Amino acid sequence: MEKMSRVTTALSSNAISGRTMFCHLDAPANAISVCRDATQVVVAGRNIFKIYALEEEQFVEKLNLRVGRKPSLNFSCADVMWHQMEENLLATAATNGAVVTWNLGKPSRNKQDQLFTEHKRTVNKVCFHPTEVYMLLSGSQDGFMKCFDLRKKESVSTFSGQSESVRDVQFSMKDYFTFAASFENGNVQLWDIRRPDRYERMFTAHTGPVFCCDWHPDDRGWLATGGRDKMVKVWDMTTNRPKEIYCVQTIASVARIKWRPERKFHLATCSMMVDHNIYVWDVRRPFIPFATFEEHKDVTTGIVWRHQHDPHFLLSGSKDSTLYQHMFKDATRPVDKANPEGLCFGLLGDLAFAAKESLISSDVNRKPYPGGDRRYPIFFFKKPDPTEQFAHVSSALSVFETDLNSNHMDWFVKTAQLYLLSGKPFAELCDHNAKVAQELKRPQVSTTWTMLRIMFSDPANLTATGPNHNLSSKLGTLPLMNSFSMKEMGTESRLERSKGESRPDNTHLEPGTSHISNNNEENEETEGSEGQAEYMFGDAELDDDELYSMEHDNQTVLLSNTVLSLLPLPNRHEAEVTCLTPIESFSLISISQPLYSPHLPGSFFCPIAREMLSYYAEQGDVQMAVSVLIVLGERIRKEIDDLTQEHWYMSYIDLLQRFELWNVSNEVIKLSTCSAITCLNQASTTLHINCSNCKRPMSNKGWICDRCHQCASVCAVCHHVVKGLFVWCQGCSHGGHLEHIMNWLKSSAHCPAGCGHLCEYT
Amino acid sequence: MEESSASDDKPRILLMGLRRSGKSSIQKMSPNETLFLESTNKISKDDISSSSFVNFQIWDFPGQMDFFDPTFDSEMIFKGTGALIFVTDAQDDYVEALGRLHLTVSRAYKVNPDINFEVFIHKVDGLSDDHKIETQRDILQRANDDLADASLERVHLSFYLTSIYDHSIFESFSKVVQKLIPQLPTLENLLNIFISHSGIEKAFLFDVVSKVYITTDSSPVDRQSYELCCDMIDVVIDFSCIYGLTDAGSGCAYDKESLAIIRLNNTTVLYLKEVTKFLALICILREESFERKGR
């Protein structure tokens, strides 16, 4: 503490100032380090070893330590450190395994002081003891860490990492004798400097190499580590077993890590692969960097805070041969660009919406969410200095519920369960599905199915398939007529509505469609209901304008539906035509002309069907789109590009699975033709089971447990091995044939095995 | 490079583990073939020295090997062994495997204390990241506790998370092999010097056949660059096999002429050059440094 106050006074008397600046180096830098009073920085690399003075406006080259005509390999530095107590003392780690110390106080040009060549392979890191002047630690690729006393010619002690390469060594700020070492195999070890024979403790910190570690500058026993697995982890070393307290996921492997001075939760990281930026993280908010420095054009190899008590200056060296001083106030703040609004649908049409307070509070009519006081999750309280905190974001979460009366998603579930997608001739499938839709009071869908049947069945087939309908008696020349007569009721009502569609009132509401009666949130709610309800054009909750725009978008589809159904009734036909715009009547004619040709190929309708599918998908009824896609099969598949199909399938499967309609979703997956979809069924096909007797995992195939040599899955009712559907209670792990258990449970609630457990099956 | 004539002198790598832990599948095999792999019934000795720089034999032990079988000659087996790889199945219950590991290690250590013990926590592809590290931590803890109980603290086990579905198995194998190469520091220094005097970012010395890297410079190995290099070897060998083989058919696909340059669209250049019959030097460098050759 005494030391700290001394330094702070030194700082205040000689306050650091400067700006964001850079200078070109002659060669890529590998590491940088600053001297204690933050006035000079040393840059070391394979071909560079220089000291720069940090002036107000620029870097000034002070000294080139790389002297001699033919520089030895000892100058090829992997790491450098400036002593924090002794201003003239530097240490470097060379790629050939040498540890070199440099004394700037030497009068000669060559400042090299001591040379230790005890490591066999590259030395990755050197570290001076924070308070002991003559103590130097090195960590090398050969798996050894060595402690040097600079008054002696050779190392004092050697610590063996058991042939695992050492990537970083750091003396603890808290314990005089402790240092941490990180290894390529993912471990971190803590050593006592007095006990070279064995580490104090070891733990696995990362999968893959741990490239760096850093002790928290305040003495709280926190150690931050970064590794190739792209994680930064903060460990509490004071507990018995090192505990991971924070974890930050970055986008590239973490090569260097430095706690930010005077800021308890901040640390800076950089990567040596792929990513050129330097990030400053607030470890409490691991998902978005607190600040980013994006100046470097190549990977950053060294970062250091300029002064150990000044959080505003960061120095960095890079492979792009530049040395930068970054001012914290010039940093990019990614959080400013993040979208603070979030929107999500619930399964039954509820809509959750989170937005910044300021945006929402203007809306006076907002109703608070009834489920507890979760409206103001304030992540960060405002603190005096706004630039040092994450932007004060407090969001309000509103949940809009749909009206309970419009029990809107039932149709989806029912339709999904009742639709037939395969296994019968095409026409029958269509008829069946039309009937299903009809029963669920969805006339447009129903009509669509009927039309599909008409369009894509060739007449010969059609005559053959009719017996279950009333149209079977009247087959032959007028198949269109037949089907229409069956659907007449639905179409009638539908026509009425389309005639009345210019009236924006509520009287024509479809009982089955969802309507939300929360007037305050008209907009959101409309959005919300679109997801789950399928609209007729005549539905009055849309505005006039919207209605028209939509109609024009989908005019062909609409036409093909209404108009085709009208065709056999000439008088109606005329009446309808009069109210159509010229374009529409044109398309009508183009369709109606060839319609009378008895041998119209199915492919003629493909464009119409395609638009119809897109229309349904656009409307949010992806169920219809996918069902038609499957039923039509080859007839339509080539018309729609694979990505769209895949998207539809994915959406539908997702919906089905959210409604827990597993069988239907599986059927859809099976029937789909997209390779991306069918392979969904081939993922995670393994089911791990434990033996019900000895509770050990069953190792492999067969019905006999390896360990206790008994049949594992025996039906508790009939005492036979169950091959097929096996149901068991998760409480007591007894079970048996599905039917047997079901029968058993009718008579008794206890476990059939006699274990006394009150079995529950869900 | 030293030549060892008698095959018995060659350092051996032993592959051991419970049955179905994936020992055989580790050896140069594409994942889809492993489904049809039969159980290994006898010790299969795979001498890869004839085709590769590394003078090693890999002994693949059947999982159901019984140490107490009198015919099991632990002297003979462990004496000349350089490394013992014990394979455990991370997706299975590993308690039994740990018992086996302890038994194996203690017996091997008694015969030959110089063996490097390597534990491959295999089949980690099915585990989540958190689960992986938890498994590794747990296995490490238990294995070391077991050894400590038997007062074998001096035995060091190295752990690797491996999977045949990515290159982690090659990388782990590389690390194992590197520990057995006495010239490693020299080679590494040579590569260090090489890259510090050229604009090359990363250099690997690959064993072409096994895709194990014998050595690399001291900068950290990136998984992606390593995989790129492995893929490059595949490309080169495949190409050579198609177009490079002479009519005699006896020629090798990889010879003195082998040289390949692949430019990637992210301004990176991959450079492969034959070094010896078995080795290839693969360098990763930037396009601009590639333009300025000889600087």
PDB file of N, CA, C and O in Angstrom, chain A residues 261-295:
ATOM      1  N   PRO A 261      -5.634  -1.603 -15.201  1.00  0.00           N
ATOM      2  CA  PRO A 261      -5.362  -1.015 -13.896  1.00  0.00           C
ATOM      3  C   PRO A 261      -6.568  -0.228 -13.396  1.00  0.00           C
ATOM      4  O   PRO A 261      -7.304   0.374 -14.187  1.00  0.00           O
ATOM      5  N   GLU A 262      -6.747  -0.245 -12.123  1.00  0.00           N
ATOM      6  CA  GLU A 262      -7.763   0.575 -11.457  1.00  0.00           C
ATOM      7  C   GLU A 262      -9.190   0.206 -11.841  1.00  0.00           C
ATOM      8  O   GLU A 262     -10.123   0.903 -11.476  1.00  0.00           O
ATOM      9  N   ARG A 263      -9.354  -0.800 -12.625  1.00  0.00           N
ATOM     10  CA  ARG A 263     -10.717  -1.222 -12.962  1.00  0.00           C
ATOM     11  C   ARG A 263     -10.829  -2.682 -12.600  1.00  0.00           C
ATOM     12  O   ARG A 263     -10.218  -3.533 -13.210  1.00  0.00           O
ATOM     13  N   LYS A 264     -11.652  -2.914 -11.617  1.00  0.00           N
ATOM     14  CA  LYS A 264     -11.668  -4.234 -11.021  1.00  0.00           C
ATOM     15  C   LYS A 264     -12.023  -5.344 -12.014  1.00  0.00           C
ATOM     16  O   LYS A 264     -11.457  -6.423 -11.987  1.00  0.00           O
ATOM     17  N   PHE A 265     -12.959  -5.085 -12.896  1.00  0.00           N
ATOM     18  CA  PHE A 265     -13.490  -6.169 -13.709  1.00  0.00           C
ATOM     19  C   PHE A 265     -13.043  -6.115 -15.169  1.00  0.00           C
ATOM     20  O   PHE A 265     -13.544  -6.855 -15.988  1.00  0.00           O
ATOM     21  N   HIS A 266     -12.137  -5.225 -15.477  1.00  0.00           N
ATOM     22  CA  HIS A 266     -11.774  -5.079 -16.878  1.00  0.00           C
ATOM     23  C   HIS A 266     -10.474  -5.803 -17.191  1.00  0.00           C
ATOM     24  O   HIS A 266      -9.530  -5.782 -16.415  1.00  0.00           O
ATOM     25  N   LEU A 267     -10.435  -6.383 -18.364  1.00  0.00           N
ATOM     26  CA  LEU A 267      -9.163  -6.923 -18.835  1.00  0.00           C
ATOM     27  C   LEU A 267      -9.086  -6.789 -20.339  1.00  0.00           C
ATOM     28  O   LEU A 267     -10.095  -6.767 -21.042  1.00  0.00           O
ATOM     29  N   ALA A 268      -7.848  -6.673 -20.825  1.00  0.00           N
ATOM     30  CA  ALA A 268      -7.622  -6.519 -22.263  1.00  0.00           C
ATOM     31  C   ALA A 268      -7.084  -7.823 -22.811  1.00  0.00           C
ATOM     32  O   ALA A 268      -6.291  -8.505 -22.155  1.00  0.00           O
ATOM     33  N   THR A 269      -7.552  -8.193 -23.997  1.00  0.00           N
ATOM     34  CA  THR A 269      -7.031  -9.400 -24.631  1.00  0.00           C
ATOM     35  C   THR A 269      -6.713  -9.120 -26.082  1.00  0.00           C
ATOM     36  O   THR A 269      -7.252  -8.197 -26.687  1.00  0.00           O
ATOM     37  N   CYS A 270      -5.825  -9.919 -26.630  1.00  0.00           N
ATOM     38  CA  CYS A 270      -5.625  -9.896 -28.073  1.00  0.00           C
ATOM     39  C   CYS A 270      -5.363 -11.316 -28.526  1.00  0.00           C
ATOM     40  O   CYS A 270      -5.076 -12.203 -27.726  1.00  0.00           O
ATOM     41  N   SER A 271      -5.463 -11.511 -29.811  1.00  0.00           N
ATOM     42  CA  SER A 271      -5.293 -12.843 -30.368  1.00  0.00           C
ATOM     43  C   SER A 271      -4.102 -12.853 -31.302  1.00  0.00           C
ATOM     44  O   SER A 271      -3.763 -11.834 -31.891  1.00  0.00           O
ATOM     45  N   MET A 272      -3.463 -13.987 -31.441  1.00  0.00           N
ATOM     46  CA  MET A 272      -2.353 -14.061 -32.388  1.00  0.00           C
ATOM     47  C   MET A 272      -2.769 -14.722 -33.688  1.00  0.00           C
ATOM     48  O   MET A 272      -1.954 -14.968 -34.556  1.00  0.00           O
ATOM     49  N   MET A 273      -4.026 -15.059 -33.788  1.00  0.00           N
ATOM     50  CA  MET A 273      -4.510 -15.675 -35.016  1.00  0.00           C
ATOM     51  C   MET A 273      -5.751 -14.910 -35.479  1.00  0.00           C
ATOM     52  O   MET A 273      -6.564 -14.500 -34.661  1.00  0.00           O
ATOM     53  N   VAL A 274      -5.881 -14.763 -36.748  1.00  0.00           N
ATOM     54  CA  VAL A 274      -7.121 -14.335 -37.380  1.00  0.00           C
ATOM     55  C   VAL A 274      -7.568 -12.922 -37.017  1.00  0.00           C
ATOM     56  O   VAL A 274      -7.726 -12.077 -37.879  1.00  0.00           O
ATOM     57  N   ASP A 275      -7.706 -12.664 -35.740  1.00  0.00           N
ATOM     58  CA  ASP A 275      -8.338 -11.428 -35.316  1.00  0.00           C
ATOM     59  C   ASP A 275      -7.278 -10.398 -34.964  1.00  0.00           C
ATOM     60  O   ASP A 275      -6.360 -10.678 -34.209  1.00  0.00           O
ATOM     61  N   HIS A 276      -7.409  -9.185 -35.505  1.00  0.00           N
ATOM     62  CA  HIS A 276      -6.373  -8.176 -35.296  1.00  0.00           C
ATOM     63  C   HIS A 276      -6.700  -7.211 -34.174  1.00  0.00           C
ATOM     64  O   HIS A 276      -5.877  -6.378 -33.827  1.00  0.00           O
ATOM     65  N   ASN A 277      -7.882  -7.288 -33.660  1.00  0.00           N
ATOM     66  CA  ASN A 277      -8.320  -6.272 -32.707  1.00  0.00           C
ATOM     67  C   ASN A 277      -7.879  -6.567 -31.286  1.00  0.00           C
ATOM     68  O   ASN A 277      -7.567  -7.697 -30.933  1.00  0.00           O
ATOM     69  N   ILE A 278      -7.893  -5.504 -30.506  1.00  0.00           N
ATOM     70  CA  ILE A 278      -7.669  -5.649 -29.072  1.00  0.00           C
ATOM     71  C   ILE A 278      -9.017  -5.396 -28.405  1.00  0.00           C
ATOM     72  O   ILE A 278      -9.713  -4.443 -28.749  1.00  0.00           O
ATOM     73  N   TYR A 279      -9.361  -6.262 -27.491  1.00  0.00           N
ATOM     74  CA  TYR A 279     -10.640  -6.096 -26.802  1.00  0.00           C
ATOM     75  C   TYR A 279     -10.407  -5.817 -25.329  1.00  0.00           C
ATOM     76  O   TYR A 279      -9.497  -6.375 -24.726  1.00  0.00           O
ATOM     77  N   VAL A 280     -11.231  -4.951 -24.801  1.00  0.00           N
ATOM     78  CA  VAL A 280     -11.264  -4.783 -23.353  1.00  0.00           C
ATOM     79  C   VAL A 280     -12.613  -5.308 -22.904  1.00  0.00           C
ATOM     80  O   VAL A 280     -13.652  -4.863 -23.397  1.00  0.00           O
ATOM     81  N   TRP A 281     -12.566  -6.282 -22.025  1.00  0.00           N
ATOM     82  CA  TRP A 281     -13.794  -6.933 -21.585  1.00  0.00           C
ATOM     83  C   TRP A 281     -14.135  -6.507 -20.167  1.00  0.00           C
ATOM     84  O   TRP A 281     -13.246  -6.305 -19.347  1.00  0.00           O
ATOM     85  N   ASP A 282     -15.402  -6.389 -19.927  1.00  0.00           N
ATOM     86  CA  ASP A 282     -15.869  -6.369 -18.558  1.00  0.00           C
ATOM     87  C   ASP A 282     -16.285  -7.812 -18.282  1.00  0.00           C
ATOM     88  O   ASP A 282     -17.221  -8.309 -18.900  1.00  0.00           O
ATOM     89  N   VAL A 283     -15.590  -8.475 -17.379  1.00  0.00           N
ATOM     90  CA  VAL A 283     -15.822  -9.915 -17.243  1.00  0.00           C
ATOM     91  C   VAL A 283     -17.233 -10.229 -16.773  1.00  0.00           C
ATOM     92  O   VAL A 283     -17.699 -11.349 -16.909  1.00  0.00           O
ATOM     93  N   ARG A 284     -17.902  -9.227 -16.229  1.00  0.00           N
ATOM     94  CA  ARG A 284     -19.270  -9.498 -15.798  1.00  0.00           C
ATOM     95  C   ARG A 284     -20.232  -9.508 -16.979  1.00  0.00           C
ATOM     96  O   ARG A 284     -21.348  -9.985 -16.864  1.00  0.00           O
ATOM     97  N   ARG A 285     -19.802  -8.914 -18.079  1.00  0.00           N
ATOM     98  CA  ARG A 285     -20.661  -8.968 -19.281  1.00  0.00           C
ATOM     99  C   ARG A 285     -19.886  -9.639 -20.392  1.00  0.00           C
ATOM    100  O   ARG A 285     -19.273  -8.999 -21.229  1.00  0.00           O
ATOM    101  N   PRO A 286     -19.898 -10.945 -20.397  1.00  0.00           N
ATOM    102  CA  PRO A 286     -18.992 -11.677 -21.270  1.00  0.00           C
ATOM    103  C   PRO A 286     -19.414 -11.731 -22.731  1.00  0.00           C
ATOM    104  O   PRO A 286     -18.692 -12.271 -23.545  1.00  0.00           O
ATOM    105  N   PHE A 287     -20.539 -11.169 -23.062  1.00  0.00           N
ATOM    106  CA  PHE A 287     -21.027 -11.407 -24.416  1.00  0.00           C
ATOM    107  C   PHE A 287     -20.642 -10.327 -25.400  1.00  0.00           C
ATOM    108  O   PHE A 287     -20.724 -10.510 -26.598  1.00  0.00           O
ATOM    109  N   ILE A 288     -20.237  -9.208 -24.884  1.00  0.00           N
ATOM    110  CA  ILE A 288     -19.907  -8.123 -25.796  1.00  0.00           C
ATOM    111  C   ILE A 288     -18.714  -7.378 -25.204  1.00  0.00           C
ATOM    112  O   ILE A 288     -18.674  -7.126 -24.005  1.00  0.00           O
ATOM    113  N   PRO A 289     -17.710  -7.073 -26.019  1.00  0.00           N
ATOM    114  CA  PRO A 289     -16.552  -6.381 -25.471  1.00  0.00           C
ATOM    115  C   PRO A 289     -16.953  -4.991 -24.985  1.00  0.00           C
ATOM    116  O   PRO A 289     -17.792  -4.326 -25.592  1.00  0.00           O
ATOM    117  N   PHE A 290     -16.311  -4.583 -23.925  1.00  0.00           N
ATOM    118  CA  PHE A 290     -16.567  -3.252 -23.403  1.00  0.00           C
ATOM    119  C   PHE A 290     -16.007  -2.201 -24.354  1.00  0.00           C
ATOM    120  O   PHE A 290     -16.635  -1.193 -24.636  1.00  0.00           O
ATOM    121  N   ALA A 291     -14.826  -2.453 -24.856  1.00  0.00           N
ATOM    122  CA  ALA A 291     -14.212  -1.512 -25.794  1.00  0.00           C
ATOM    123  C   ALA A 291     -13.332  -2.291 -26.755  1.00  0.00           C
ATOM    124  O   ALA A 291     -12.848  -3.375 -26.432  1.00  0.00           O
ATOM    125  N   THR A 292     -13.155  -1.733 -27.925  1.00  0.00           N
ATOM    126  CA  THR A 292     -12.361  -2.406 -28.942  1.00  0.00           C
ATOM    127  C   THR A 292     -11.397  -1.412 -29.565  1.00  0.00           C
ATOM    128  O   THR A 292     -11.760  -0.264 -29.827  1.00  0.00           O
ATOM    129  N   PHE A 293     -10.182  -1.847 -29.805  1.00  0.00           N
ATOM    130  CA  PHE A 293      -9.225  -1.038 -30.554  1.00  0.00           C
ATOM    131  C   PHE A 293      -8.965  -1.740 -31.880  1.00  0.00           C
ATOM    132  O   PHE A 293      -8.530  -2.879 -31.905  1.00  0.00           O
ATOM    133  N   GLU A 294      -9.228  -1.037 -32.953  1.00  0.00           N
ATOM    134  CA  GLU A 294      -9.208  -1.716 -34.248  1.00  0.00           C
ATOM    135  C   GLU A 294      -8.120  -1.205 -35.170  1.00  0.00           C
ATOM    136  O   GLU A 294      -8.198  -1.373 -36.380  1.00  0.00           O
ATOM    137  N   GLU A 295      -7.104  -0.587 -34.616  1.00  0.00           N
ATOM    138  CA  GLU A 295      -6.137   0.085 -35.476  1.00  0.00           C
ATOM    139  C   GLU A 295      -5.221  -0.857 -36.241  1.00  0.00           C
ATOM    140  O   GLU A 295      -4.800  -0.566 -37.354  1.00  0.00           O
TER     141      GLU A 295
END
